[in-house]
Coordinates of C-alpha atoms in Angstrom, one line a residue:
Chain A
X1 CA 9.5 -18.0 37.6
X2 CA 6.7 -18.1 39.8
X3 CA 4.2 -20.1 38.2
X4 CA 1.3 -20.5 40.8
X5 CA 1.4 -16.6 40.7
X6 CA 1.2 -16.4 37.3
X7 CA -1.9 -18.6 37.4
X8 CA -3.5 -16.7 39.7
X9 CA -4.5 -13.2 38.2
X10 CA -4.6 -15.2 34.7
X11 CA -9.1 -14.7 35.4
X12 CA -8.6 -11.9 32.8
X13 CA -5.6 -12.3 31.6
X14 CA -5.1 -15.0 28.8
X15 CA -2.2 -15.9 26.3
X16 CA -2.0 -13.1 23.8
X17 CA 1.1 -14.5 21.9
X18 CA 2.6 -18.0 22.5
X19 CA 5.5 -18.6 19.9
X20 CA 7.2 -22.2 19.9
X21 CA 10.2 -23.6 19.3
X22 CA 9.8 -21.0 15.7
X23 CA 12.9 -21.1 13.4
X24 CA 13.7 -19.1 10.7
X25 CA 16.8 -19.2 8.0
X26 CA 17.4 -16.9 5.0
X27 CA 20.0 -18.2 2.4
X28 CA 21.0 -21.0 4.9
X29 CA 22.3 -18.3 7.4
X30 CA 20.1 -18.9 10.6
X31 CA 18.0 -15.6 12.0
X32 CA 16.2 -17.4 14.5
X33 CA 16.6 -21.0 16.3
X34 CA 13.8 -22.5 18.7
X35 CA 12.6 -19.1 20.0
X36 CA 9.5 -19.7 22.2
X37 CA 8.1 -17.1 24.1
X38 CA 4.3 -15.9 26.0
X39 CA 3.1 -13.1 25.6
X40 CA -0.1 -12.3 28.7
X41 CA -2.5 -10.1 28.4
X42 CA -1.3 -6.8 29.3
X43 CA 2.2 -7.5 29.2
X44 CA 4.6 -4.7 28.1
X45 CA 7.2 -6.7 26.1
X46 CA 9.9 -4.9 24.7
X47 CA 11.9 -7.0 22.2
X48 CA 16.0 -6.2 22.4
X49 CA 18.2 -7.2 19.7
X50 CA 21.1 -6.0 18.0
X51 CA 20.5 -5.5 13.8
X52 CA 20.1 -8.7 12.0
X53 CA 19.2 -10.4 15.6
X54 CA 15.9 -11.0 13.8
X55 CA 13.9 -8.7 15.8
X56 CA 11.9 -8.2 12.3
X57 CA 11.7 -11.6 10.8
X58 CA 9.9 -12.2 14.4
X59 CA 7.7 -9.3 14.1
X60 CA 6.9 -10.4 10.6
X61 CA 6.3 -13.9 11.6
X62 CA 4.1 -13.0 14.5
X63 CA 1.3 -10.5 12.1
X64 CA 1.4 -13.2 9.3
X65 CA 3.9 -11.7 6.9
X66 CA 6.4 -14.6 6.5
X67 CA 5.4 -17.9 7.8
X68 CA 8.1 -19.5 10.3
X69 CA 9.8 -22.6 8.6
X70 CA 9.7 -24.6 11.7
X71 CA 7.3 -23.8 14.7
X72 CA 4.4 -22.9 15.6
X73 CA 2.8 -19.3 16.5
X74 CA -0.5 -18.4 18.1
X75 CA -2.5 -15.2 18.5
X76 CA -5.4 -14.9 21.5
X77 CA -5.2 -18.8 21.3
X78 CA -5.5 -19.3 17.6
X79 CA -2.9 -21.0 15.1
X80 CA -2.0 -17.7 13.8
X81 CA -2.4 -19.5 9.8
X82 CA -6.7 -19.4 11.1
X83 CA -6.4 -16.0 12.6
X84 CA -9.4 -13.8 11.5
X85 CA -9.5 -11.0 14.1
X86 CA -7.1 -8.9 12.5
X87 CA -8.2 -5.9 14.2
X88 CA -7.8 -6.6 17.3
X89 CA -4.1 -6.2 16.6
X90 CA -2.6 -2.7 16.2
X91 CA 0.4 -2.4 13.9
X92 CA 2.8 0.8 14.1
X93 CA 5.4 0.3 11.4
X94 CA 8.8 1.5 11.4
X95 CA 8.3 5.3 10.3
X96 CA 11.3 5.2 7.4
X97 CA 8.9 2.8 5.8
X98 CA 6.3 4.9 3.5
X99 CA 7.1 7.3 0.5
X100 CA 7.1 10.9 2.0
X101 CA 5.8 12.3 -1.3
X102 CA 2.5 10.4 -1.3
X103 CA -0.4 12.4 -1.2
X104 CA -2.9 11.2 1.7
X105 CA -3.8 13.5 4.5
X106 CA -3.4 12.6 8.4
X107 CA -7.5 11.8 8.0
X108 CA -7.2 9.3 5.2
X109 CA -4.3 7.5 6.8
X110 CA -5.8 7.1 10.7
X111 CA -9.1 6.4 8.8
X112 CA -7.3 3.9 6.9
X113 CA -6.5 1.7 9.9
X114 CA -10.2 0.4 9.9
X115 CA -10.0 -1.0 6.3
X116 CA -9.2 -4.2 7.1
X117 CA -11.2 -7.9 6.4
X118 CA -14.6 -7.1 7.9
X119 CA -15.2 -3.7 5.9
X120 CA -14.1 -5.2 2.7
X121 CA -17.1 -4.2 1.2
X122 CA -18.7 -1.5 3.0
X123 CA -18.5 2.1 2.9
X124 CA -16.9 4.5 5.4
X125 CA -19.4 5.3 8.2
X126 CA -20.5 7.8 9.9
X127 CA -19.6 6.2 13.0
X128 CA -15.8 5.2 11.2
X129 CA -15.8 9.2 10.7
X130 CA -16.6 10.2 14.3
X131 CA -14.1 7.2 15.0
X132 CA -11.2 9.1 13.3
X133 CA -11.9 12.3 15.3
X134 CA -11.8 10.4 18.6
X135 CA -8.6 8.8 17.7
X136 CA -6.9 12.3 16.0
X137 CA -8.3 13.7 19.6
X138 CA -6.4 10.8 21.6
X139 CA -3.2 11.5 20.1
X140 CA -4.0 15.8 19.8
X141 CA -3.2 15.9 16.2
X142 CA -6.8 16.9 15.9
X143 CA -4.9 20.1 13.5
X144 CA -3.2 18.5 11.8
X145 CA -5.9 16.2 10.1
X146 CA -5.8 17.9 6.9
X147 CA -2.3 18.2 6.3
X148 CA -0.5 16.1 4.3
X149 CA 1.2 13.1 5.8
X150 CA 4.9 13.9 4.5
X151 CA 4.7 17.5 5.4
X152 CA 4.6 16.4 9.1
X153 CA 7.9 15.5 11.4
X154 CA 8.9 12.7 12.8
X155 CA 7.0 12.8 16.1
X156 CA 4.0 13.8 14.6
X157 CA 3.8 10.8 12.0
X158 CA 4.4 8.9 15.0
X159 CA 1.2 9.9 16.8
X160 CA -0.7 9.4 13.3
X161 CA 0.5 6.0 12.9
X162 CA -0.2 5.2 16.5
X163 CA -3.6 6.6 16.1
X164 CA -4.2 4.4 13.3
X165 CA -3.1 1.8 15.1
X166 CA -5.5 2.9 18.0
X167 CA -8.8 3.8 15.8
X168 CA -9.8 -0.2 15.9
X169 CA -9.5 -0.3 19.8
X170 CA -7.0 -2.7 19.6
X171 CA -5.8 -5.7 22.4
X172 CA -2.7 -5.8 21.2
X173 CA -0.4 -3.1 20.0
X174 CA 2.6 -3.9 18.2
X175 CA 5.2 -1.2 17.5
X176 CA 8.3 -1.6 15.2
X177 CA 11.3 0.3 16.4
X178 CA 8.6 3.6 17.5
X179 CA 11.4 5.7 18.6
X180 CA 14.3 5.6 16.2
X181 CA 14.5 8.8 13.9
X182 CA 13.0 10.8 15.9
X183 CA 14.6 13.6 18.7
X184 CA 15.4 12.3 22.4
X185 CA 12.7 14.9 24.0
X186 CA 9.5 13.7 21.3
X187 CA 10.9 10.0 22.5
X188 CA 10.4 10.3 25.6
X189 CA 6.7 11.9 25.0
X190 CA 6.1 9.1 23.0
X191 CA 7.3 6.5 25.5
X192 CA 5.3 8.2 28.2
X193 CA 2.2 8.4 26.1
X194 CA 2.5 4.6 25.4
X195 CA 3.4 3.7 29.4
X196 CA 0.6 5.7 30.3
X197 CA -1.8 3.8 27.9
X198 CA -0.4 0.3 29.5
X199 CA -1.2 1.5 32.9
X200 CA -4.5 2.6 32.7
X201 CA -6.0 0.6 29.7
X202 CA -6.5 -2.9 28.6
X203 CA -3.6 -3.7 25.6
X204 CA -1.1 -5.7 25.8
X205 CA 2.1 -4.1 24.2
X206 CA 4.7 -5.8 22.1
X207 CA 7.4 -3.4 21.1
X208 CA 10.9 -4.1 19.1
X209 CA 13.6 -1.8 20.0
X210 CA 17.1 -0.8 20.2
X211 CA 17.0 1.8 22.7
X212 CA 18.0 -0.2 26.1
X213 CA 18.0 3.0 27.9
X214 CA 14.4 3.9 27.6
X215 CA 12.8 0.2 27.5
X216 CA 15.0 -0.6 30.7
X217 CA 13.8 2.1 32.7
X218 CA 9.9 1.0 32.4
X219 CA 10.6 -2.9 31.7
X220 CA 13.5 -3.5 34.4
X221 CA 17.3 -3.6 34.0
X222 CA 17.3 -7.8 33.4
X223 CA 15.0 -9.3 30.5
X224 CA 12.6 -11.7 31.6
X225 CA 14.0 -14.3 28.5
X226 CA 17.0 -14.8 26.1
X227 CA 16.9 -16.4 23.3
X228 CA 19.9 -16.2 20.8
X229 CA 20.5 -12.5 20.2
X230 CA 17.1 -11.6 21.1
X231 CA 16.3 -10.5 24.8
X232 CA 12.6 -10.0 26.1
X233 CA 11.9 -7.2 28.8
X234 CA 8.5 -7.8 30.5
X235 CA 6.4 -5.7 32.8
X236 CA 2.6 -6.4 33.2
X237 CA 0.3 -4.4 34.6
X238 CA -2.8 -5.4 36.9
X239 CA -3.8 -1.8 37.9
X240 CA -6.8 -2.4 36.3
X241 CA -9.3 -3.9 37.9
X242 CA -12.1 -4.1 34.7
X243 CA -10.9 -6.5 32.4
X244 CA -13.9 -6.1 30.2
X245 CA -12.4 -3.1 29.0
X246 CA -14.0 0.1 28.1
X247 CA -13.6 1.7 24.5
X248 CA -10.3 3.2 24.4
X249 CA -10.5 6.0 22.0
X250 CA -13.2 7.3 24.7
X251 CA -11.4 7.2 27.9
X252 CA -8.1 8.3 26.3
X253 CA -10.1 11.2 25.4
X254 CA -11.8 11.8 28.6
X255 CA -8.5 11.9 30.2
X256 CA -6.7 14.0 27.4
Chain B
X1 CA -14.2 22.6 -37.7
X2 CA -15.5 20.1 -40.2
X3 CA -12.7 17.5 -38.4
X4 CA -15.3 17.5 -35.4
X5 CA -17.8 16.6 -37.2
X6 CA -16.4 13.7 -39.1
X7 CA -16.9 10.4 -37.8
X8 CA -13.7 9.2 -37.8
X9 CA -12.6 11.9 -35.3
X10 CA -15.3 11.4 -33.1
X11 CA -15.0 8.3 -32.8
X12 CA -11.1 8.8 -31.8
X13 CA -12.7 11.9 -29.1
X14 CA -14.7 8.8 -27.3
X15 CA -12.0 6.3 -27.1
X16 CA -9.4 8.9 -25.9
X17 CA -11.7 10.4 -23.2
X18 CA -12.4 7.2 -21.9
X19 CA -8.7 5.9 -22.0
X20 CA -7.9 9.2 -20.2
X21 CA -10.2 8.2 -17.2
X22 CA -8.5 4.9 -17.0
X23 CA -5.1 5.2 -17.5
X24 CA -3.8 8.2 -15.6
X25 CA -6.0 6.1 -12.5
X26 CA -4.2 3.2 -12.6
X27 CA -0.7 5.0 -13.4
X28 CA -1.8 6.6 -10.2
X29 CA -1.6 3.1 -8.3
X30 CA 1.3 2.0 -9.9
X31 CA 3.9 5.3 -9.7
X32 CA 2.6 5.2 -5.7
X33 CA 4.0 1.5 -5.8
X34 CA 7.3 2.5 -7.3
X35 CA 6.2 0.4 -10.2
X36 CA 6.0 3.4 -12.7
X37 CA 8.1 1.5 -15.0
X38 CA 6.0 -1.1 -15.9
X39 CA 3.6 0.6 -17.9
X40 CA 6.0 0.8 -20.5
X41 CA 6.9 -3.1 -20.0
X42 CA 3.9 -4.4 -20.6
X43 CA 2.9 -1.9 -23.2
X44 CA 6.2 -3.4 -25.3
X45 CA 5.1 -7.2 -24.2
X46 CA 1.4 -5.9 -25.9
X47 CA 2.9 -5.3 -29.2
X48 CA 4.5 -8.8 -29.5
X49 CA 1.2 -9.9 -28.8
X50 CA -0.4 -8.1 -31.6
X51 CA 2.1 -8.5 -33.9
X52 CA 1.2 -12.3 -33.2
X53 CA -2.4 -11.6 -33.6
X54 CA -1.7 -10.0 -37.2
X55 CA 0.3 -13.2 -37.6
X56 CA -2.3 -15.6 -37.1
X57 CA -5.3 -13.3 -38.2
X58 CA -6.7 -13.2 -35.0
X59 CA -7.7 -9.4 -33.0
X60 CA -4.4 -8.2 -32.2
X61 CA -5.6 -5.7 -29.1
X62 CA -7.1 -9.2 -27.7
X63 CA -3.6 -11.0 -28.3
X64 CA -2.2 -7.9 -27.0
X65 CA -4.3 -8.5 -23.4
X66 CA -3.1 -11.6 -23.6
X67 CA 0.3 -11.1 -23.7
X68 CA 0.6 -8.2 -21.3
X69 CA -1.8 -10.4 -18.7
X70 CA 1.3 -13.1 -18.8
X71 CA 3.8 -10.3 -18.8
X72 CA 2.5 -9.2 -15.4
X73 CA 2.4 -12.2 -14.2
X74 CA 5.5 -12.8 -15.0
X75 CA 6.9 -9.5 -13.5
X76 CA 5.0 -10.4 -10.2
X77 CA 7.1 -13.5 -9.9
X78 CA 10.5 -12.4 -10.8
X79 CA 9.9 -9.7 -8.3
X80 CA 9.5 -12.0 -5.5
X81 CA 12.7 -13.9 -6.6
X82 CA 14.7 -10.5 -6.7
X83 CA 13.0 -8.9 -3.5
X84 CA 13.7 -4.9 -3.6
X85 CA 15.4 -5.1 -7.1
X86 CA 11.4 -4.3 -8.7
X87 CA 13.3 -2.8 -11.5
X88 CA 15.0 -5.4 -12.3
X89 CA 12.0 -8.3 -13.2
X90 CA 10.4 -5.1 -15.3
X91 CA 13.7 -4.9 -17.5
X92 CA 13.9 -8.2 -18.1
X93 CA 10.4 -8.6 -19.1
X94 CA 11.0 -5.3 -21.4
X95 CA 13.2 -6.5 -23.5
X96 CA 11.7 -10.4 -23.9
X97 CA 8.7 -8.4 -25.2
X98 CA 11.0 -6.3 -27.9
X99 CA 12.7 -9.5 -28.2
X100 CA 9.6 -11.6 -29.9
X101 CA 8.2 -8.4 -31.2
X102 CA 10.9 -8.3 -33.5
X103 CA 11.0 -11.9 -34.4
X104 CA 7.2 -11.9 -35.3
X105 CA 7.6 -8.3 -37.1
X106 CA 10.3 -9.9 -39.3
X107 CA 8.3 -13.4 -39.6
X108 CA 5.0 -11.3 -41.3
X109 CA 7.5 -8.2 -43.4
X110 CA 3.8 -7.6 -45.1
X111 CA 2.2 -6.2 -41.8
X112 CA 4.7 -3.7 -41.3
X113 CA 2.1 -0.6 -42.0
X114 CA -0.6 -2.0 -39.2
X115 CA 2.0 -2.5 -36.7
X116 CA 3.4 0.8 -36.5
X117 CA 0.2 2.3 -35.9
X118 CA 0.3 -0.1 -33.1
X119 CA 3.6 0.9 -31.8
X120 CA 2.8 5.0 -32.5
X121 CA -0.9 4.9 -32.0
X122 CA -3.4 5.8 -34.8
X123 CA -6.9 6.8 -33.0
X124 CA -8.3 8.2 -35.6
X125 CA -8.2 4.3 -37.6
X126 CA -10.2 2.9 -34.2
X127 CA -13.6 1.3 -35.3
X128 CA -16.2 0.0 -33.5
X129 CA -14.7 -2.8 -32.1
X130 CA -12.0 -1.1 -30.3
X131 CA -14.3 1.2 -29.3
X132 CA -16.6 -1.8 -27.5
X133 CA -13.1 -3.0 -25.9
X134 CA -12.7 0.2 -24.7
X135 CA -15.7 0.9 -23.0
X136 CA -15.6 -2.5 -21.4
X137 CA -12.3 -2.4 -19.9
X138 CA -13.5 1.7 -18.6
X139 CA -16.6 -0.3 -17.1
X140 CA -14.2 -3.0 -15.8
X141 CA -11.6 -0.9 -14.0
X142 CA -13.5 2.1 -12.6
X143 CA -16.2 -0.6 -11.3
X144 CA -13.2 -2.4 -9.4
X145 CA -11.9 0.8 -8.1
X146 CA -14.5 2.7 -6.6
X147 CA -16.0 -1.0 -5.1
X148 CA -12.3 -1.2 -3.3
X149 CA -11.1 2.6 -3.5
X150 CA -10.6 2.1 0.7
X151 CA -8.2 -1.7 0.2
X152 CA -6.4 0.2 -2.8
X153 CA -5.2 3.3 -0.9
X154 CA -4.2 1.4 2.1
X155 CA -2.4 -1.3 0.0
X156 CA -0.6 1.4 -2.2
X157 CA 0.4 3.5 1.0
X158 CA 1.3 0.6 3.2
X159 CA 1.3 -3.0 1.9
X160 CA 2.4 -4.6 5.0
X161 CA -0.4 -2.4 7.2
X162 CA -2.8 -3.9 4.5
X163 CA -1.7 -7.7 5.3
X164 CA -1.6 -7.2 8.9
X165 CA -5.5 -6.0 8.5
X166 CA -5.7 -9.0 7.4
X167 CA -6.4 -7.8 3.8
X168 CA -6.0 -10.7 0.7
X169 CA -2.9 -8.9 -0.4
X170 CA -1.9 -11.5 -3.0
X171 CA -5.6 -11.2 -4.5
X172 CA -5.3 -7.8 -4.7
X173 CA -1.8 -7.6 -6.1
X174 CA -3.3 -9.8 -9.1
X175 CA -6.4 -7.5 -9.6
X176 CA -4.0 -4.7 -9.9
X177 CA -2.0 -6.3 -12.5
X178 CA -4.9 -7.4 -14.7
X179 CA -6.2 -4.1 -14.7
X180 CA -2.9 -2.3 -15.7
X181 CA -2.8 -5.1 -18.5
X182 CA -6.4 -4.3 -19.3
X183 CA -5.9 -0.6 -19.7
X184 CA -2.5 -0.5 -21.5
X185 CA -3.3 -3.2 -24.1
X186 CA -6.9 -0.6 -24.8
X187 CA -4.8 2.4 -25.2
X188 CA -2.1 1.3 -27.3
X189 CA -3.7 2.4 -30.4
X190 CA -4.6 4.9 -28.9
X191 CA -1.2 6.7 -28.1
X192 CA 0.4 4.4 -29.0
X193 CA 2.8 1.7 -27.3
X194 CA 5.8 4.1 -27.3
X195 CA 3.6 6.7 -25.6
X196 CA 1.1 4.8 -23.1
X197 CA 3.8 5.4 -20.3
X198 CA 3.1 8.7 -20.3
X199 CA -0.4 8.5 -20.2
X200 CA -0.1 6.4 -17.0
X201 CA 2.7 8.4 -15.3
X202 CA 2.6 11.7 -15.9
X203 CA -0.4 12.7 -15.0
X204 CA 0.2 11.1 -11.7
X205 CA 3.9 13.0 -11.3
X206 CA 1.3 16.0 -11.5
X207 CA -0.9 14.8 -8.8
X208 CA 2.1 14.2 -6.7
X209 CA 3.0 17.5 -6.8
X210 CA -0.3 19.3 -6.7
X211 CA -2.5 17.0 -4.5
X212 CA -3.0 17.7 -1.0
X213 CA -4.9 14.5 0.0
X214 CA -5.4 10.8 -2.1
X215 CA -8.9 11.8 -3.1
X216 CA -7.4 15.2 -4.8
X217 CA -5.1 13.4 -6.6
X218 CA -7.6 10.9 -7.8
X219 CA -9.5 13.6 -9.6
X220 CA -6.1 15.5 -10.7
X221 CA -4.7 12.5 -12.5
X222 CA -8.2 12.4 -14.6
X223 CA -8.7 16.0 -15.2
X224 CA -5.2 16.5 -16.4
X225 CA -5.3 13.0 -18.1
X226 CA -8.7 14.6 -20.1
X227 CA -7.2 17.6 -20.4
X228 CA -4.1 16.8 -22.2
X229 CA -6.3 13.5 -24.9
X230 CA -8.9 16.2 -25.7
X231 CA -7.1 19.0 -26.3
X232 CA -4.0 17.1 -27.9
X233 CA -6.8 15.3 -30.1
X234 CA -8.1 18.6 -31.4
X235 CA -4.9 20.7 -31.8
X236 CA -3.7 17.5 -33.5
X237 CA -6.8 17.2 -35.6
X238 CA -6.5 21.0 -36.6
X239 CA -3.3 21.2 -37.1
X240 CA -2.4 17.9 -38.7
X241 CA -0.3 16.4 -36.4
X242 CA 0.6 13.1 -34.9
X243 CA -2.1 12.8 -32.4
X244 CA -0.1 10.8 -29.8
X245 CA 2.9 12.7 -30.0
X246 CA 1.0 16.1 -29.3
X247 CA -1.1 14.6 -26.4
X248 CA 1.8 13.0 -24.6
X249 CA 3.8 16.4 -25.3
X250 CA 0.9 18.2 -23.8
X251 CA 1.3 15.9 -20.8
X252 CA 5.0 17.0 -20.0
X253 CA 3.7 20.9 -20.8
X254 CA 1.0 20.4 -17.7
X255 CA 3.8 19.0 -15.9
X256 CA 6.1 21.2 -16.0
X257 CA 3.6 24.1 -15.6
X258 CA 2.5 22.0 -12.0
X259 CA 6.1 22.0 -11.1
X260 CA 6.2 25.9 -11.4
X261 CA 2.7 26.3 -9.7
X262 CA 4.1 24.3 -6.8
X263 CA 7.1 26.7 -6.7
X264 CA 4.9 29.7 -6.9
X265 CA 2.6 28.4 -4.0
X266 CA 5.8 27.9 -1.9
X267 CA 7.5 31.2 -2.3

């Protein structure tokens, strides 16, 4: 790898994700040996692993949801156990993972991806409000914001949980197998939709998959890593020349 | 129409339109979690408690709160040992509760009479006290709702988007659990321990089927919840019958007329 290169553009572009030599064991069966692995700022990383190659237990380890019994990981620099900026990271879950009867319109979920440390105890704003339309715009689900969450299909949730996900202006978007369960043709939207976000905006991307197909053709045919059963695909972008970033929701909208 | 009048029944109108604010609310939570069960858990847990508090002559709804605040506890942390088996910590919790509620309901034979009323409910015996314990707990639990209404719906519809906010998940799991406790061991004499279940979960299973959005099922789950303690209370009251049982069978009427209403929208 070409370090001196690496060094080079890194004026804007610091270590989103460092992972070290992190194990992980359940029941004395080994998931994960001595992974270590950087994440850049706006990096595209697509995480390839077979089921049960710990793809998960990584994904969990890196937002704080199980701790890694050996290892270290940090976020934007931090020991992730003293991360506070919670919302700079966007989390799209895997979309099997709520209970389809539950009664929450697309509104009250994308709203809910600003309840998070700092609005513990303040009220939805006016600004949060006008936040939620920008974000429903981003993603055109704008109609659908008063429909009920369950009632939607599987590309459409999608685009809700990505927008909720979105509504914090995230740096770094993490998104937990995005395209299984859902039909090849709202895929490949979806894909597009996110490529075209890495392109043109500041966020880093992180996303597991099982999909080779799709992740190869944006990421290359080779991954940049191995570790075990895991493989890491990596393609940064430096397209953008303002790192400062500008407000996401905003320009996604302007270009919509 | 003298029954309204009389003390006695007014006093039972009070505690069972407070406990129908409280309890369908945090059924709400709990059904949403898949933790419907567990109503009924702790509600058996609460009776050991106050057949213990009869036992030692000390307020057996405040031995009761005691019990079912352990109970959860206990529930939480069986649950984390059995990951995805929920069901499973709730059972075996059940039946320890039955278990010592039987062993202290044969240690004190003389208490029989009170403890029934415990286990079947017997509003129209609540005094003041209850009363007091009631209105506290109301003030308790909707004060800790509404002040975290926004954490509560994002950790009931997503737990793991709620600790990736960076949202005290564990602290909130705990809040939720004392509440429950709070509310079921203030409502058993009021329906009853047999019954409180369905005065956390039906009303819910209606708002699942009728609500469009969380805030709609929020105010279902207390309408109905009103609904079915008022009107159960005075069709009870005129008609002379058990008060819990016609409540809680006024619950499953409302349900199944949703369930119909929700066909009849759809066709």
């Amino acid at each position: 790898m070409d370090k001196s290169a690496t060094l080079q553009q890194a004026g804007c572009h610091r270590e989103i994700i460092r992972l070290d030599e992190v194990s992980y064991a359940y029941d004395s069966q080994t998931i994960l040996s001595d992974v270590s692995f950087r994440i850049m700022e706006r990096d595209f990383v697509g995480l390839i692993g077979s089921n049960g190659a710990g793809k998960t237990t990584l994904l969990r380890m890196i937002v704080g949801l199980t701790r890694p019994q050996k290892g270290s990981i940090s976020l934007f620099g931090t020991p992730a156990g003293q991360f506070k900026d919670w919302n700079m990271i966007g989390y799209v879950p895997q979309r099997n993972h709520f209970n389809p009867l539950f009664p929450a319109t697309v509104r009250e979920v994308v709203l809910s991806g600003l309840y998070g440390r700092k609005k513990l105890f303040k009220r939805i704003s006016k600004e949060d409000v006008s936040r939620c339309e920008d974000a429903l715009g981003a993603l055109k689900i704008r109609d659908l914001g008063d429909k009920k969450i369950g009632a939607l299909s599987g590309g459409q949730q999608q685009r809700v949980f990505l927008a909720r996900a979105l509504i914090n202006n995230p740096k770094l978007l993490i998104l937990d197998e995005p395209l299984s369960g859902i039909d090849v043709e709202t895929q490949q939207t979806f894909f597009h939709m996110i490529k075209h976000m890495h392109q043109r905006h500041n966020i880093t991307f992180l996303m597991v998959s099982h999909d080779m197909d799709m992740v190869r053709s944006y990421l290359g045919q080779e991954p940049k890593e191995k570790s075990g059963k895991l493989s890491f695909y990596v393609r940064h972008s430096h397209d953008l020349e303002d790192c400062d970033g500008t407000d996401l929701l905003h320009s996604l909208r302007k270009e919509g | 129409m003298d029954i309204l009048t009389a003390e006695f029944f007014q006093r039972a109108l009070i505690g069972g339109a407070l406990i129908a604010i409280t309890a369908p609310l945090m059924g709400l939570f709990l059904v949403l979690r898949r933790l419907a069960m567990i109503g009924d858990t702790l509600a058996h847990v609460s009776i050991a408690g106050v057949a213990l508090g009869f036992l030692i002559n000390v307020y057996p709804v405040a031995v009761g709160l005691l019990f079912a605040i352990v109970a959860s506890f206990a529930i939480e942390l069986l649950r984390r040992t059995y990951r995805t088996y929920a069901e499973l910590s709730i059972a075996i919790i059940m039946s320890g509760g039955i278990a010592l509620a039987s062993l202290f309901f044969t240690m004190g034979k003389g208490f029989n009479m009170s403890v029934s009323s415990y286990l079947f409910g017997s509003i129209y015996t609540l005094n003041y006290t209850d009363l007091w314990v009631i209105a506290v707990v109301t003030v308790i639990v909707l004060a800790t709702v509404t002040l975290h209404k926004k954490e509560l719906f994002l950790l009931t519809f997503d737990e793991d988007a709620a600790a990736v906010s960076g949202l005290p998940v564990k602290y909130f799991n705990i809040m939720l659990s004392i509440l429950t406790a709070l509310v079921i061991s203030a409502s058993i004499k009021i329906v009853g321990a047999l019954l409180v279940s369905a005065l956390l979960t039906i009303p819910a299973a209606c708002g699942l089927t009728l609500a469009r959005s969380f805030k709609q099922a929020v105010a279902l789950v207390v309408i109905i919840g009103e609904l079915a303690v008022l009107a159960g209370l005075w069709i009870a009251g005129e008609s002379n019958a058990a008060p819990g049982g016609t409540i809680v069978l006024l619950l499953i009427a409302i349900l199944i007329a949703s369930i119909v209403a929700k066909q009849l929208r759809r066709a």
